[in-house]
Amino acid sequence: MSPSREPPALAEETFLRDELAERIAAQAGNIPEVAELLRSLGAPAGGAPPARLGLRGLTGSARGYLASWLQRATGRTLLYVVGHGEAFEEARDDLEYFRGPGATLAFPEPDTLPYDASSPHPGITAPRLETLARLTRARPAGGDGGRAQTATPGVVLATVRGLLQKLPRPERLARALLELRVGHEYDPAALMERLVFMGYERLPEVEAVGHFARRGGILDIYALGLADPLRLEFDGDELISMRRFDASTQRSLEQLPAATVLPRYEVVIEPGEAAAVAERLRAAREEPAADEPAGARARGAWLFHDGMERFAAHYDPDLGTLADYLPEDTLVVLDDPGALRARAEELDELVDRGYAEARGAYPSLSPPEALFLRGQALGTLVAARPGVDWLGPVVQAGDAGRYGRTLVVDCQPAEPMRRSIERLRGHLAELGANGIHAVILCDNPGQRDRLLELLGDTGATLGVGLVSAGFTLPGARLAILTDHEIFARYRRRRRRLKRTGGLSLAELSALKVGDFVVHEDHGIGLYRGMQRLTLNGQETDCVEIAYAERDRLFVPVQQLALVSRYAAGDGARPALHRLGSGVWQKTKAKAKRAIQDMAEGLLRAYAARRALAGHAFRADTVWQRELEASFPYEETPDQLKAIADVKQDMEAEKPMDRLICGDVGYGKTEVAVRAAFKAVQEGRQVALLVPTTILAQQHLLVFRERLADFPVRVEVLSRFRTPRQQREVVAGLAQGTVDVVIGTHRLLSRDVRFRDLGLVVIDEEHRFGVAQKEKIRQLTRTVDVLAMTATPIPRTLNLSLAGARDMSVIETPPRDRLPVHTEILELDEDVITDAILREVDRGGQVFFVHNRVETIHNAALRVQKLVPQVRVAVAHGQMHERDLERVMLEFLDKRWDVLVSTMIIESGIDMPSVNTLVVDRADTLGLAQLYQLRGRVGRSAHRAYAYLVVPSRRVLTEEAEKRLR
C-alpha cells in the first residue's frame, strides 16, 4: 500500500470499512515474523503435536489486527480468546473492523455469576446462540467437525468462561432452531407447541422478547436476537407472509422471505423429552407445584423459569462445550495466556462459591462438574489445536517451554498527539519519510471530513472505523491512528408508599427533641417526644408539641398527617405560636396571598418575556458542524428533535424559554453543549446552574472535553475551588474572558456579574426552588433560558403544557441501552455480595448508597468485610472539598471498585463503568430520589442492576414500637 496509490480521502463509509480494511490487512504478510508464523502453523508432519508458537511485541489494536489477518490468510476458523469485560469489547470492535462484522462471531460472557438466581439478559443470550447457530450450520452433515464444513465461519471471539461453561451439543441445538420460509407449510398449532418448548410464553399480545401471540391466521413471535417482532400470516397451513412490525404501533416495517427463531434460553428441550425431564427434576426435588395443572406439565411451559441454567444438567445430561462446535483444524489464539490462566483459576473459585451458597436453598442444583469444566481444562483444550499466543512484554516463569518457538514483532503504540494538529502533521510527515503509510480511522464521517479540512493533502488515508487503539508496524509499512486518541476523547461505544402529607414514621424517627414542627391548624411548635395518654378510656400514643406561653398540644399518631417538619433557610429559628391566638391563621392567609401573587407574577413574567426582543443567533457555522460531528455517540431521533428545537428558539428574535424533559442518561447534556457553543461563537457568555458540586465538576469535565478543540474557556464556581480561584473566575466573567461558567448556587451571589450573558442553562431543574430560578431570570430578562430535568415538578410541567413555556421531550433511549434490572429486597448479605462480585468480575464498578454520614464508615466496613477482595472508598458531602474531589476522580479513574456514598451521586453523575447500584435503607428515600439514583447506572450497553434494600418487617416493627415507646 504505497502512499502514491492511495487517495487523500475515501468518501463512502462502506468502502472504507470493507475495502480499506482488506487493503490494510494485506500489509501484515510483509512482516517477516508473521510470514514465518504462517509457515509454522501449516499442517504438522504425521503424528506430530499441533504447532504452538509465542509472539511478543504487539500493542493496541495490533493484536486484533493480526488475529483477523491470520484467519484471512489461512482460511481456517480461528478461536480468539481474550479477557472478559472491557478487553472483550475492545477486541470485538477491532475484529469487526479489520475482519468485518459478518466474519466476527462474538461469544460474550453471561452477565450473571455462576449459580445466579436469574438468567442472563436476552441481549447477552442472543449473540451467544447466534454464534453457536452459525457454527452449527458450518458443520458438515456428519457432524464430525472436520474440514468438510460448508463454510468457514471466521473469527470466534470468546473468553475463558466461554470455553469452560457447558452448553447444548451442536446436533441438539441444530434441532432446536426454528427455520421459517414464506411459501412453506407449517401446522400453526404444532408451531406454537414448539415455541413453548423453546422457552417462549404465549400472551394476548407480544410486548417483549420471548413472547408469542395468535389471533386467527396471524402468529406474532418476538424472537430472541431480533429488534422487532415477527408477524406470520397463514392461509391454512401455508405461510403466505412474514414481516417485521413495530410492537408499539403495530405497523409493518419490512417483508421477510425467511427467518430463524432461536431458543429463548441456552437450555434446550425437545417436545418428546418433557416426561423424562419432569422425572429428573422430580427426583431432584424440583418438581412443579402440587396445584400445577396436568395439562401444563404436558405442554412443558412450567419447565422454563428465570435461573433455570442452574439446573441445566437435569434438562440435558449430555452437555458439551464451545470446543464441540469448532472444526478440528481451528486455530487458537490466546491473548496474554498468563492472565487467562489466572482467570480460569478465579472462575473455579466463583463456581465453587456460588454452588456452596446456593445449594442450601436449592439442594437439587446441578453440581459444578456438570455445568463447568475445571480451570486446568483450558490448557487441554488449547493443546489440542495449533495456534499462537500473544505474549506480554514479560514472559512468566515456566512459559518459555510451552512454545516450539517465540517470535518478536516490532510494533509501536500510537504517538500521543495531545490535540495538536501541527504535531499530527509532523508525525505523518515522519512516517511518510520512512516509507510508512498512515491510516487515520475516525468515529464517523463528519469527523473524517473535519480532519480532512484540517490536514489537507498529507498522504494519509482517512477512513471511518472503530478500533480501540492505534499502532505502528514498521515491517508492514503501516501505521493506524484513531481520532479519539489524536483528540484525547472517549472512544465511541457501539451502542413509596403513597403519601398525603405530614410526617411518615421514618421522618418521625428522625426527629430530635427540640426540633421545630408545624401543625396544620395550630402553627409552629417544638417537638417534645412521644407520650402515652389515655383518651376516651383507651391508651393512645401521641406526639407532644410545645407552643409559646407553655402551651402543650398532644397529637395522636392517627393524626400525624397534620404535622410536618419545619423547613426554612439554614440557621433560621422561627417564633413559636400560641394556641388559639389566631396568628397562625393570619400567617397561612398571608402565605396563600403570596403564593397567588407569585403565580400571577410568574405568568406576567412569562408573558413579558415573550413580548421582549431577544438576541437572534445566527445559523450554524462550520465550527458548529465540526463540534456535532465529533459527538462520540449516535444521536437518537428525539435528541435530534430537541437540538433542532433549541436552535430554532435561539435563532428567533424572542428570548428562549425551553424545558428539555428526558430520562436520565438520554442525552440532555449534549443538547446543552451544542446550545452553549452556538452562543459562545457570537461572543455571548453561558451560565450553567447545577444543584451540587459533584455535578458541577462532572459537567466541567464534559464541557472541556467536548469544546477542547475550540477557543472556548470553561470554568467552574463551586466549593471545589479556592477563594482565590473563585475570585479569578468572577473577574473573568465581568471582563468577558470566561465564556462558559458552570456553578452551583454560588452563581446567584451578588458579586457575580457577566459582561454579556446570552444563555442560561438550568440542569436538574426540579432541584431548584421558584425563587432561585426566578432570581437569575430577573437578573437577565432577555437572555435565552434552557432548563433540563428528568422529573419535572408539577408547576414546571403545568406551565409547559399550558403553553407558557416550550418543552421538548426525549423519550428514545440510546442505542443498545438495556433496561435497569431493579429489585426491592430485604437485607440479604449474600445477594449484596453476589451483586458486587458480579459487577467487579466483569470489569465494572459499584455505587453503594448509605445516606447517613454518621454511620457511613460503618457501612463501608461492612461492605469491605463482605467482599474483602475489592477496593472500597467513601464519599459524602461533609468531606473537605479537596478530599471529596480526590476520591471522585480516583473512582472515575477506576482506582476503586465500590464507592460507598450518600445522595451526593444523585444528580448527573455519568460513569458508564458503574452498572450496579445498591441503595441501603431505600425505604427512607423518596420516589424521585430513587428514580434519580437508578439513573446513575445503565448508561452503557451493559446490563445494569439496581438493588433497593429495605429492612425486614421484624426490624421495621421493632423500630416503630421503639419510637412509640
mmCIF file with all atom_site columns, N, CA and C in Angstrom, residues 60-86:
data_model
loop_
_atom_site.group_PDB
_atom_site.id
_atom_site.type_symbol
_atom_site.label_atom_id
_atom_site.label_alt_id
_atom_site.label_comp_id
_atom_site.label_asym_id
_atom_site.label_entity_id
_atom_site.label_seq_id
_atom_site.pdbx_PDB_ins_code
_atom_site.Cartn_x
_atom_site.Cartn_y
_atom_site.Cartn_z
_atom_site.occupancy
_atom_site.B_iso_or_equiv
_atom_site.pdbx_formal_charge
_atom_site.auth_seq_id
_atom_site.auth_comp_id
_atom_site.auth_asym_id
_atom_site.auth_atom_id
_atom_site.pdbx_PDB_model_num
ATOM 1  N N  . GLY A 1 60 ? -1.775  -2.244  21.413 1.00 0.00 ? 60 GLY A N  1
ATOM 2  C CA . GLY A 1 60 ? -3.001  -1.645  20.897 1.00 0.00 ? 60 GLY A CA 1
ATOM 3  C C  . GLY A 1 60 ? -3.843  -2.630  20.117 1.00 0.00 ? 60 GLY A C  1
ATOM 4  N N  . SER A 1 61 ? -4.439  -2.133  19.040 1.00 0.00 ? 61 SER A N  1
ATOM 5  C CA . SER A 1 61 ? -5.305  -2.967  18.219 1.00 0.00 ? 61 SER A CA 1
ATOM 6  C C  . SER A 1 61 ? -4.539  -3.883  17.291 1.00 0.00 ? 61 SER A C  1
ATOM 7  N N  . ALA A 1 62 ? -3.204  -3.862  17.352 1.00 0.00 ? 62 ALA A N  1
ATOM 8  C CA . ALA A 1 62 ? -2.421  -4.767  16.514 1.00 0.00 ? 62 ALA A CA 1
ATOM 9  C C  . ALA A 1 62 ? -2.721  -6.217  16.839 1.00 0.00 ? 62 ALA A C  1
ATOM 10 N N  . ARG A 1 63 ? -3.147  -6.509  18.059 1.00 0.00 ? 63 ARG A N  1
ATOM 11 C CA . ARG A 1 63 ? -3.491  -7.888  18.426 1.00 0.00 ? 63 ARG A CA 1
ATOM 12 C C  . ARG A 1 63 ? -4.697  -8.369  17.624 1.00 0.00 ? 63 ARG A C  1
ATOM 13 N N  . GLY A 1 64 ? -5.761  -7.571  17.617 1.00 0.00 ? 64 GLY A N  1
ATOM 14 C CA . GLY A 1 64 ? -6.924  -7.935  16.824 1.00 0.00 ? 64 GLY A CA 1
ATOM 15 C C  . GLY A 1 64 ? -6.631  -7.904  15.329 1.00 0.00 ? 64 GLY A C  1
ATOM 16 N N  . TYR A 1 65 ? -5.768  -6.980  14.917 1.00 0.00 ? 65 TYR A N  1
ATOM 17 C CA . TYR A 1 65 ? -5.385  -6.868  13.507 1.00 0.00 ? 65 TYR A CA 1
ATOM 18 C C  . TYR A 1 65 ? -4.717  -8.143  13.017 1.00 0.00 ? 65 TYR A C  1
ATOM 19 N N  . LEU A 1 66 ? -3.724  -8.651  13.760 1.00 0.00 ? 66 LEU A N  1
ATOM 20 C CA . LEU A 1 66 ? -3.025  -9.858  13.333 1.00 0.00 ? 66 LEU A CA 1
ATOM 21 C C  . LEU A 1 66 ? -3.892  -11.102 13.480 1.00 0.00 ? 66 LEU A C  1
ATOM 22 N N  . ALA A 1 67 ? -4.770  -11.138 14.487 1.00 0.00 ? 67 ALA A N  1
ATOM 23 C CA . ALA A 1 67 ? -5.675  -12.281 14.604 1.00 0.00 ? 67 ALA A CA 1
ATOM 24 C C  . ALA A 1 67 ? -6.596  -12.352 13.392 1.00 0.00 ? 67 ALA A C  1
ATOM 25 N N  . SER A 1 68 ? -7.134  -11.215 12.965 1.00 0.00 ? 68 SER A N  1
ATOM 26 C CA . SER A 1 68 ? -8.015  -11.214 11.802 1.00 0.00 ? 68 SER A CA 1
ATOM 27 C C  . SER A 1 68 ? -7.238  -11.562 10.537 1.00 0.00 ? 68 SER A C  1
ATOM 28 N N  . TRP A 1 69 ? -5.991  -11.061 10.412 1.00 0.00 ? 69 TRP A N  1
ATOM 29 C CA . TRP A 1 69 ? -5.181  -11.401 9.236  1.00 0.00 ? 69 TRP A CA 1
ATOM 30 C C  . TRP A 1 69 ? -4.885  -12.889 9.185  1.00 0.00 ? 69 TRP A C  1
ATOM 31 N N  . LEU A 1 70 ? -4.580  -13.472 10.339 1.00 0.00 ? 70 LEU A N  1
ATOM 32 C CA . LEU A 1 70 ? -4.235  -14.889 10.383 1.00 0.00 ? 70 LEU A CA 1
ATOM 33 C C  . LEU A 1 70 ? -5.414  -15.744 9.920  1.00 0.00 ? 70 LEU A C  1
ATOM 34 N N  . GLN A 1 71 ? -6.617  -15.387 10.336 1.00 0.00 ? 71 GLN A N  1
ATOM 35 C CA . GLN A 1 71 ? -7.782  -16.150 9.883  1.00 0.00 ? 71 GLN A CA 1
ATOM 36 C C  . GLN A 1 71 ? -7.990  -15.972 8.385  1.00 0.00 ? 71 GLN A C  1
ATOM 37 N N  . ARG A 1 72 ? -7.820  -14.750 7.900  1.00 0.00 ? 72 ARG A N  1
ATOM 38 C CA . ARG A 1 72 ? -8.000  -14.498 6.477  1.00 0.00 ? 72 ARG A CA 1
ATOM 39 C C  . ARG A 1 72 ? -6.951  -15.230 5.643  1.00 0.00 ? 72 ARG A C  1
ATOM 40 N N  . ALA A 1 73 ? -5.697  -15.226 6.129  1.00 0.00 ? 73 ALA A N  1
ATOM 41 C CA . ALA A 1 73 ? -4.616  -15.831 5.365  1.00 0.00 ? 73 ALA A CA 1
ATOM 42 C C  . ALA A 1 73 ? -4.704  -17.357 5.319  1.00 0.00 ? 73 ALA A C  1
ATOM 43 N N  . THR A 1 74 ? -5.180  -17.975 6.391  1.00 0.00 ? 74 THR A N  1
ATOM 44 C CA . THR A 1 74 ? -5.242  -19.439 6.433  1.00 0.00 ? 74 THR A CA 1
ATOM 45 C C  . THR A 1 74 ? -6.552  -19.984 5.900  1.00 0.00 ? 74 THR A C  1
ATOM 46 N N  . GLY A 1 75 ? -7.601  -19.184 5.922  1.00 0.00 ? 75 GLY A N  1
ATOM 47 C CA . GLY A 1 75 ? -8.910  -19.663 5.513  1.00 0.00 ? 75 GLY A CA 1
ATOM 48 C C  . GLY A 1 75 ? -9.527  -20.633 6.485  1.00 0.00 ? 75 GLY A C  1
ATOM 49 N N  . ARG A 1 76 ? -9.002  -20.716 7.688  1.00 0.00 ? 76 ARG A N  1
ATOM 50 C CA . ARG A 1 76 ? -9.496  -21.638 8.708  1.00 0.00 ? 76 ARG A CA 1
ATOM 51 C C  . ARG A 1 76 ? -10.211 -20.854 9.812  1.00 0.00 ? 76 ARG A C  1
ATOM 52 N N  . THR A 1 77 ? -11.124 -21.530 10.475 1.00 0.00 ? 77 THR A N  1
ATOM 53 C CA . THR A 1 77 ? -11.761 -20.909 11.629 1.00 0.00 ? 77 THR A CA 1
ATOM 54 C C  . THR A 1 77 ? -10.715 -20.609 12.690 1.00 0.00 ? 77 THR A C  1
ATOM 55 N N  . LEU A 1 78 ? -10.823 -19.446 13.325 1.00 0.00 ? 78 LEU A N  1
ATOM 56 C CA . LEU A 1 78 ? -9.870  -19.041 14.350 1.00 0.00 ? 78 LEU A CA 1
ATOM 57 C C  . LEU A 1 78 ? -10.616 -18.710 15.626 1.00 0.00 ? 78 LEU A C  1
ATOM 58 N N  . LEU A 1 79 ? -10.216 -19.348 16.717 1.00 0.00 ? 79 LEU A N  1
ATOM 59 C CA . LEU A 1 79 ? -10.769 -19.044 18.040 1.00 0.00 ? 79 LEU A CA 1
ATOM 60 C C  . LEU A 1 79 ? -9.838  -18.066 18.732 1.00 0.00 ? 79 LEU A C  1
ATOM 61 N N  . TYR A 1 80 ? -10.338 -16.876 19.034 1.00 0.00 ? 80 TYR A N  1
ATOM 62 C CA . TYR A 1 80 ? -9.544  -15.812 19.660 1.00 0.00 ? 80 TYR A CA 1
ATOM 63 C C  . TYR A 1 80 ? -10.047 -15.641 21.086 1.00 0.00 ? 80 TYR A C  1
ATOM 64 N N  . VAL A 1 81 ? -9.220  -16.020 22.074 1.00 0.00 ? 81 VAL A N  1
ATOM 65 C CA . VAL A 1 81 ? -9.609  -15.999 23.486 1.00 0.00 ? 81 VAL A CA 1
ATOM 66 C C  . VAL A 1 81 ? -8.984  -14.781 24.150 1.00 0.00 ? 81 VAL A C  1
ATOM 67 N N  . VAL A 1 82 ? -9.815  -13.911 24.707 1.00 0.00 ? 82 VAL A N  1
ATOM 68 C CA . VAL A 1 82 ? -9.346  -12.658 25.309 1.00 0.00 ? 82 VAL A CA 1
ATOM 69 C C  . VAL A 1 82 ? -9.897  -12.551 26.726 1.00 0.00 ? 82 VAL A C  1
ATOM 70 N N  . GLY A 1 83 ? -9.497  -11.505 27.423 1.00 0.00 ? 83 GLY A N  1
ATOM 71 C CA . GLY A 1 83 ? -10.023 -11.249 28.761 1.00 0.00 ? 83 GLY A CA 1
ATOM 72 C C  . GLY A 1 83 ? -11.481 -10.832 28.703 1.00 0.00 ? 83 GLY A C  1
ATOM 73 N N  . HIS A 1 84 ? -12.135 -10.885 29.857 1.00 0.00 ? 84 HIS A N  1
ATOM 74 C CA . HIS A 1 84 ? -13.540 -10.516 29.907 1.00 0.00 ? 84 HIS A CA 1
ATOM 75 C C  . HIS A 1 84 ? -13.693 -9.026  30.157 1.00 0.00 ? 84 HIS A C  1
ATOM 76 N N  . GLY A 1 85 ? -14.898 -8.543  30.099 1.00 0.00 ? 85 GLY A N  1
ATOM 77 C CA . GLY A 1 85 ? -15.174 -7.137  30.377 1.00 0.00 ? 85 GLY A CA 1
ATOM 78 C C  . GLY A 1 85 ? -14.739 -6.238  29.232 1.00 0.00 ? 85 GLY A C  1
ATOM 79 N N  . GLU A 1 86 ? -14.030 -5.164  29.562 1.00 0.00 ? 86 GLU A N  1
ATOM 80 C CA . GLU A 1 86 ? -13.637 -4.177  28.564 1.00 0.00 ? 86 GLU A CA 1
ATOM 81 C C  . GLU A 1 86 ? -12.716 -4.774  27.510 1.00 0.00 ? 86 GLU A C  1
#
